[in-house]
Tab-separated table of C-alpha atoms and ligand atoms in Angstrom:
chain	number	residue	atom	x	y	z
A	10	MET	CA	70.544	170.028	140.332
A	11	THR	CA	72.914	171.332	143.018
A	12	SER	CA	74.806	174.446	142.195
A	13	HIS	CA	77.951	172.336	142.218
A	14	SER	CA	76.670	170.002	139.541
A	15	VAL	CA	75.334	172.909	137.477
A	16	HIS	CA	78.759	174.380	137.670
A	17	LYS	CA	80.362	171.150	136.573
A	18	HIS	CA	77.813	170.825	133.798
A	19	CYS	CA	78.576	174.302	132.503
A	20	ALA	CA	82.303	173.737	132.648
A	21	PHE	CA	81.808	170.584	130.607
A	22	ALA	CA	79.614	172.389	128.087
A	23	ILE	CA	82.129	175.187	127.767
A	24	ALA	CA	84.982	172.745	127.297
A	25	LEU	CA	82.989	170.888	124.680
A	26	GLY	CA	82.112	174.160	122.979
A	27	LEU	CA	85.718	175.265	122.927
A	28	GLY	CA	86.767	171.878	121.671
A	29	LEU	CA	84.294	172.044	118.847
A	30	THR	CA	85.303	175.575	117.951
A	31	ALA	CA	88.965	174.645	117.941
A	32	GLY	CA	88.135	171.562	115.879
A	33	ALA	CA	86.082	173.567	113.420
A	34	ALA	CA	88.862	176.098	113.007
A	35	GLN	CA	91.258	173.320	112.055
A	36	ALA	CA	88.826	171.308	109.951
A	37	GLU	CA	90.263	170.489	106.581
A	38	LYS	CA	88.737	169.246	103.352
A	39	TRP	CA	90.771	167.105	101.006
A	40	ASP	CA	89.587	166.658	97.440
A	41	MET	CA	90.653	163.248	96.139
A	42	PRO	CA	90.861	162.894	92.339
A	43	MET	CA	90.380	159.374	90.985
A	44	ALA	CA	90.652	158.307	87.333
A	45	TYR	CA	88.103	155.512	86.993
A	46	ALA	CA	84.327	155.221	86.714
A	47	ALA	CA	82.298	155.916	89.872
A	48	SER	CA	80.709	152.460	89.599
A	49	ASN	CA	84.102	150.708	89.577
A	50	TYR	CA	85.140	149.028	92.842
A	51	HIS	CA	88.325	151.141	93.090
A	52	SER	CA	86.163	154.257	93.158
A	53	ALA	CA	83.580	152.685	95.491
A	54	VAL	CA	86.316	151.655	97.934
A	55	GLY	CA	87.858	155.131	97.665
A	56	ALA	CA	84.502	156.696	98.531
A	57	GLU	CA	84.174	154.391	101.553
A	58	PHE	CA	87.726	155.236	102.591
A	59	ALA	CA	86.837	158.934	102.397
A	60	ARG	CA	83.729	158.422	104.550
A	61	CYS	CA	85.720	156.354	107.040
A	62	VAL	CA	88.220	159.207	107.485
A	63	THR	CA	85.515	161.863	107.679
A	64	THR	CA	83.539	159.909	110.282
A	65	GLY	CA	86.599	158.663	112.154
A	66	THR	CA	88.025	162.144	112.631
A	67	GLY	CA	84.642	163.611	113.557
A	68	GLY	CA	84.821	165.806	110.479
A	69	LYS	CA	88.211	167.237	111.340
A	70	LEU	CA	89.500	165.840	108.066
A	71	GLU	CA	86.867	165.498	105.379
A	72	ILE	CA	87.867	163.633	102.228
A	73	VAL	CA	85.726	163.968	99.100
A	74	THR	CA	86.377	161.722	96.097
A	75	HIS	CA	86.034	162.842	92.460
A	76	PRO	CA	85.892	159.748	90.199
A	77	SER	CA	86.080	159.439	86.385
A	78	GLY	CA	88.913	161.947	86.039
A	79	SER	CA	86.431	164.742	86.801
A	80	LEU	CA	88.791	166.853	88.934
A	81	PHE	CA	92.106	165.886	87.304
A	82	LYS	CA	92.465	163.530	84.350
A	83	GLY	CA	94.187	160.216	85.066
A	84	ASN	CA	97.485	161.322	83.589
A	85	GLU	CA	97.447	164.553	85.652
A	86	ILE	CA	96.714	163.056	89.069
A	87	LYS	CA	100.218	162.080	90.182
A	88	ARG	CA	101.659	165.493	89.346
A	89	ALA	CA	98.723	167.249	91.003
A	90	VAL	CA	99.403	165.371	94.256
A	91	GLN	CA	103.177	165.854	93.998
A	92	THR	CA	102.793	169.598	93.633
A	93	GLY	CA	100.069	169.896	96.271
A	94	GLN	CA	97.313	170.969	93.849
A	95	ALA	CA	95.511	167.969	95.318
A	96	PRO	CA	96.519	166.654	98.773
A	97	ILE	CA	95.538	163.072	97.894
A	98	GLY	CA	94.688	161.108	94.753
A	99	GLU	CA	94.491	157.688	93.178
A	100	ARG	CA	96.487	156.609	90.181
A	101	LEU	CA	97.464	153.564	88.136
A	102	LEU	CA	101.127	153.831	89.020
A	103	SER	CA	102.389	151.816	86.045
A	104	ALA	CA	101.189	154.658	83.823
A	105	HIS	CA	104.298	156.443	85.112
A	106	GLN	CA	106.812	153.772	84.216
A	107	ASN	CA	108.105	156.098	81.497
A	108	GLU	CA	109.262	158.299	84.388
A	109	ASN	CA	110.819	155.441	86.352
A	110	PRO	CA	110.712	151.797	85.220
A	111	ILE	CA	110.219	150.637	88.832
A	112	PHE	CA	106.596	151.850	88.588
A	113	GLY	CA	106.037	149.162	85.944
A	114	VAL	CA	106.778	146.321	88.357
A	115	ASP	CA	103.124	145.205	88.319
A	116	SER	CA	102.886	145.201	84.495
A	117	VAL	CA	105.621	142.758	83.538
A	118	PRO	CA	103.840	140.160	81.363
A	119	PHE	CA	103.505	136.716	82.973
A	120	LEU	CA	105.609	137.544	86.028
A	121	ALA	CA	102.623	137.476	88.427
A	122	THR	CA	99.418	136.138	86.877
A	123	SER	CA	97.086	135.434	89.814
A	124	PHE	CA	95.745	137.520	92.686
A	125	GLU	CA	97.971	135.593	95.081
A	126	ASP	CA	101.120	136.098	93.005
A	127	ALA	CA	100.282	139.762	92.478
A	128	ALA	CA	99.960	140.203	96.258
A	129	ASN	CA	103.367	138.572	96.767
A	130	LEU	CA	104.978	140.664	94.051
A	131	TRP	CA	103.505	143.744	95.695
A	132	LYS	CA	104.935	142.698	99.074
A	133	ALA	CA	108.370	142.321	97.495
A	134	ALA	CA	108.174	145.631	95.615
A	135	LYS	CA	106.462	147.852	98.183
A	136	PRO	CA	109.560	149.099	100.088
A	137	VAL	CA	111.277	150.171	96.860
A	138	ILE	CA	108.133	151.843	95.521
A	139	GLU	CA	107.649	153.668	98.826
A	140	LYS	CA	111.225	154.938	98.795
A	141	THR	CA	110.908	156.098	95.199
A	142	LEU	CA	107.679	157.937	95.949
A	143	GLU	CA	109.116	159.549	99.091
A	144	LYS	CA	111.750	161.235	96.953
A	145	GLN	CA	108.906	162.721	94.915
A	146	ASN	CA	107.166	164.248	97.928
A	147	LEU	CA	104.601	161.441	97.940
A	148	MET	CA	103.456	158.972	100.552
A	149	LEU	CA	101.871	155.679	99.584
A	150	LEU	CA	98.649	155.132	101.503
A	151	TYR	CA	97.109	151.987	100.037
A	152	SER	CA	97.009	149.982	96.873
A	153	VAL	CA	94.366	147.747	95.254
A	154	PRO	CA	94.845	145.367	92.297
A	155	TRP	CA	92.936	145.253	89.018
A	156	PRO	CA	91.697	141.850	87.800
A	157	PRO	CA	93.937	139.843	85.425
A	158	GLN	CA	94.624	141.474	82.072
A	159	GLY	CA	93.280	139.979	78.845
A	160	LEU	CA	92.962	141.078	75.223
A	161	TYR	CA	89.997	142.774	73.582
A	162	PHE	CA	89.411	142.739	69.817
A	163	LYS	CA	86.671	143.247	67.290
A	164	LYS	CA	87.502	140.019	65.490
A	165	GLU	CA	88.622	136.480	66.253
A	166	VAL	CA	92.331	136.313	67.065
A	167	ASN	CA	94.229	133.037	67.306
A	168	SER	CA	97.832	134.106	66.931
A	169	VAL	CA	100.094	137.134	67.110
A	170	ALA	CA	99.986	137.265	63.298
A	171	ASP	CA	96.244	138.073	63.564
A	172	MET	CA	97.110	141.172	65.628
A	173	LYS	CA	99.271	142.802	62.994
A	174	GLY	CA	98.274	146.363	62.098
A	175	VAL	CA	95.476	146.545	64.700
A	176	LYS	CA	95.031	149.938	66.399
A	177	PHE	CA	95.674	149.243	70.055
A	178	ARG	CA	94.769	151.339	73.081
A	179	SER	CA	97.677	151.341	75.575
A	180	TYR	CA	97.725	152.625	79.170
A	181	ASN	CA	101.439	152.509	80.010
A	182	THR	CA	104.855	151.840	78.473
A	183	ALA	CA	104.503	148.073	78.908
A	184	THR	CA	101.229	147.931	76.987
A	185	ALA	CA	102.687	150.112	74.228
A	186	ARG	CA	105.703	147.799	74.052
A	187	LEU	CA	103.401	144.781	73.893
A	188	ALA	CA	101.692	146.384	70.907
A	189	GLU	CA	105.020	147.016	69.241
A	190	LEU	CA	106.200	143.442	69.738
A	191	THR	CA	102.941	142.067	68.312
A	192	GLY	CA	102.914	144.360	65.281
A	193	MET	CA	100.006	146.508	66.531
A	194	LEU	CA	99.773	150.309	66.531
A	195	PRO	CA	99.647	151.710	70.077
A	196	VAL	CA	97.824	154.875	71.113
A	197	GLN	CA	97.736	155.803	74.824
A	198	ILE	CA	94.219	156.598	76.060
A	199	GLU	CA	92.808	156.962	79.593
A	200	ALA	CA	90.112	154.462	80.581
A	201	ALA	CA	87.617	157.324	80.983
A	202	GLU	CA	87.946	158.019	77.252
A	203	ILE	CA	88.043	154.574	75.717
A	204	SER	CA	84.345	154.158	74.877
A	205	GLN	CA	84.653	157.091	72.525
A	206	ALA	CA	87.997	155.913	71.138
A	207	PHE	CA	86.477	152.551	70.244
A	208	ALA	CA	83.283	154.084	68.871
A	209	THR	CA	85.217	156.400	66.544
A	210	GLY	CA	87.775	153.780	65.508
A	211	VAL	CA	90.772	155.582	67.052
A	212	ALA	CA	91.399	152.234	68.741
A	213	GLU	CA	90.031	148.761	68.021
A	214	SER	CA	91.752	146.654	70.638
A	215	MET	CA	93.280	146.821	74.120
A	216	VAL	CA	94.736	144.810	76.949
A	217	SER	CA	92.801	145.379	80.172
A	218	SER	CA	90.626	143.636	82.728
A	219	GLY	CA	87.063	142.446	82.255
A	220	SER	CA	86.352	145.189	84.751
A	221	THR	CA	87.328	148.116	82.535
A	222	GLY	CA	85.616	146.589	79.495
A	223	TYR	CA	82.463	146.219	81.561
A	224	ASP	CA	82.651	149.697	83.119
A	225	ARG	CA	83.105	151.283	79.681
A	226	LYS	CA	80.520	149.055	77.904
A	227	VAL	CA	83.016	148.102	75.219
A	228	TRP	CA	80.533	145.590	73.747
A	229	GLU	CA	79.125	148.569	71.904
A	230	SER	CA	82.235	148.420	69.677
A	231	LEU	CA	84.223	145.251	70.409
A	232	THR	CA	83.350	141.579	70.136
A	233	HIS	CA	86.009	139.328	71.684
A	234	PHE	CA	87.727	139.103	75.069
A	235	TYR	CA	90.567	136.620	75.423
A	236	GLU	CA	91.525	135.693	78.978
A	237	VAL	CA	95.303	135.764	79.081
A	238	ASP	CA	96.014	136.622	82.757
A	239	ALA	CA	99.086	138.504	81.609
A	240	TRP	CA	99.501	140.578	84.817
A	241	LEU	CA	97.462	142.389	87.480
A	242	PRO	CA	98.322	146.090	87.656
A	243	ARG	CA	97.435	148.156	90.726
A	244	ASN	CA	95.978	151.486	91.626
A	245	TYR	CA	97.746	153.454	94.337
A	246	VAL	CA	96.402	156.095	96.664
A	247	LEU	CA	99.068	158.753	97.136
A	248	VAL	CA	99.260	161.611	99.629
A	249	ASN	CA	101.316	164.780	99.290
A	250	SER	CA	104.056	164.501	101.965
A	251	ASP	CA	103.625	168.101	103.152
A	252	ALA	CA	99.878	167.623	103.524
A	253	TRP	CA	100.601	164.463	105.518
A	254	LYS	CA	103.036	166.283	107.796
A	255	GLY	CA	100.346	168.898	108.424
A	256	LEU	CA	98.050	166.326	110.078
A	257	ASP	CA	98.128	165.635	113.815
A	258	ASP	CA	98.883	162.127	115.086
A	259	GLY	CA	95.276	161.280	115.884
A	260	THR	CA	94.113	162.173	112.380
A	261	ARG	CA	96.973	160.247	110.793
A	262	ASN	CA	96.061	157.167	112.789
A	263	VAL	CA	92.485	157.318	111.540
A	264	VAL	CA	93.698	157.755	107.943
A	265	LEU	CA	96.081	154.801	108.258
A	266	GLY	CA	93.373	152.607	109.795
A	267	CYS	CA	90.890	153.479	107.059
A	268	ALA	CA	93.588	152.899	104.418
A	269	ALA	CA	94.366	149.409	105.730
A	270	LEU	CA	90.661	148.592	105.658
A	271	ALA	CA	90.334	149.977	102.112
A	272	GLU	CA	93.246	147.886	100.846
A	273	TYR	CA	91.764	144.767	102.376
A	274	ALA	CA	88.232	145.435	101.122
A	275	GLY	CA	89.443	146.510	97.671
A	276	SER	CA	91.516	143.373	97.247
A	277	TRP	CA	88.442	141.230	97.960
A	278	ARG	CA	86.234	143.236	95.667
A	279	ALA	CA	88.771	142.863	92.849
A	280	VAL	CA	88.390	139.091	93.066
A	281	GLU	CA	84.593	139.250	93.142
A	282	TYR	CA	84.406	141.774	90.315
A	283	THR	CA	86.470	139.515	88.034
A	284	GLN	CA	83.788	136.902	87.289
A	285	PHE	CA	80.963	139.393	87.659
A	286	THR	CA	82.340	141.557	84.878
A	287	LEU	CA	83.321	138.662	82.597
A	288	ASN	CA	79.728	137.434	82.930
A	289	GLY	CA	78.576	140.978	82.191
A	290	LEU	CA	80.610	141.078	78.969
A	291	ARG	CA	79.056	137.741	77.961
A	292	ALA	CA	75.555	138.872	78.827
A	293	ASN	CA	76.056	141.827	76.497
A	294	GLY	CA	76.996	139.621	73.590
A	295	MET	CA	80.782	139.413	73.722
A	296	LYS	CA	82.669	136.157	73.175
A	297	VAL	CA	84.680	135.632	76.359
A	298	GLN	CA	87.147	132.763	76.274
A	299	ARG	CA	90.664	131.724	77.203
A	300	ALA	CA	93.265	132.534	74.557
A	301	GLY	CA	94.179	129.513	72.436
A	302	ASP	CA	97.501	127.669	72.879
A	303	THR	CA	99.235	129.279	69.904
A	304	LEU	CA	98.390	132.816	70.993
A	305	THR	CA	99.225	132.042	74.645
A	306	ASN	CA	102.612	130.569	73.815
A	307	GLU	CA	103.514	133.413	71.483
A	308	LEU	CA	102.532	135.967	74.115
A	309	LYS	CA	104.606	134.139	76.731
A	310	GLU	CA	107.658	134.433	74.488
A	311	ILE	CA	107.027	138.165	74.241
A	312	GLY	CA	106.658	138.175	78.024
A	313	LYS	CA	110.180	136.749	78.352
A	314	THR	CA	111.569	139.536	76.201
A	315	MET	CA	109.705	142.168	78.189
A	316	THR	CA	110.778	140.696	81.546
A	317	ALA	CA	114.405	140.865	80.432
A	318	GLU	CA	113.913	144.440	79.237
A	319	TRP	CA	112.307	145.486	82.509
A	320	LEU	CA	115.059	143.894	84.594
A	321	GLN	CA	117.635	145.624	82.447
A	322	ALA	CA	115.906	148.989	82.841
A	323	VAL	CA	115.453	148.779	86.630
A	324	GLY	CA	118.784	147.165	87.533
A	325	ASP	CA	119.618	145.712	90.961
A	326	ASP	CA	116.352	146.683	92.672
A	327	GLY	CA	114.377	144.883	89.970
A	328	LYS	CA	116.360	141.684	90.321
A	329	ALA	CA	116.079	141.791	94.120
A	330	ILE	CA	112.288	142.202	93.855
A	331	VAL	CA	111.888	139.345	91.369
A	332	ASP	CA	114.153	137.054	93.430
A	333	ALA	CA	112.238	137.832	96.643
A	334	PHE	CA	108.923	137.325	94.864
A	335	GLN	CA	109.955	134.005	93.348
A	336	ALA	CA	111.221	132.765	96.726
A	337	MET	CA	107.728	133.436	98.214
A	338	GLY	CA	106.051	131.089	95.740
A	339	LYS	CA	108.126	128.121	96.936
B	1	PCA	N1	91.936	148.811	83.825
B	1	PCA	C1	92.712	150.008	83.712
B	1	PCA	C2	94.106	149.603	84.056
B	1	PCA	C3	94.089	148.140	84.191
B	1	PCA	C4	92.686	147.750	84.072
B	1	PCA	O1	92.258	146.621	84.229
B	1	PCA	C5	92.682	150.565	82.335
B	1	PCA	O2	92.368	149.847	81.383
B	1	PCA	O3	93.002	151.739	82.179
């Protein structure tokens, strides 16, 4: 080596060393609370998103996920991110429709009943949701749908009359309202706690996806799943706006790239997980079938009532979203 090249080599090593030191000084770790089971695809995609960011930023921003409500319970996650107790987190946004009815856009019965419709509804609603979240010091990063929602019972149910008096686990205002309109008794319980609620008889029914029934092994207590395809709610990954502002442009670009990938991958996995989990319920002894005509038609009538109520509650934004969504289907 000539002295010149040694010199160059050293300068490079020093620069690299300084760079690493500077990077290490700024390195940040973000804990990311998530509400659902580690084995669920939302959590798996979240973990991959976290790795993508950690790798993509060379460790400058490390994200670590905490599934199953282990860091913050589902109903605490949004507030934790808003207040900066957690810089990032994932939440079923419709659980907050009691705070603002716009968050219930994805849980209006029979408005969007397929993955394709749910994606269109999301496209129509996204700008309004983003604006609403911005005012709460939150930035929307990505969103992934749940499979279509159906009804779980521990008996055969052929009509709304059969649902009367049943103790029903709800997860947002819409599901509680559905219980009310069908004569059931709603009790709000996080997915992480439903196995116990069913085992102890606190609840004996719910509306959810095959996915959550499978994740929580509800066949230990329940017997029937009726495919209704009532709606497809979504999980949202939210970032505290101040935490976001604290990132440099390069880091933000990596986060946004990983988020886009996560949304894409999660949306595919949702589709795949649908049949997989319905088969899993069957394999564990549950009767999985489409709801009969009587029950379906009665539920659709209730859906009309609830759509009108939601539109009334949200006002102009709601109507604009529904109009834009319906125009996409044509
Ligand atoms: N599972 C979640 C929300 C929707 C779903 O399919 C739950 O039951 O809490």
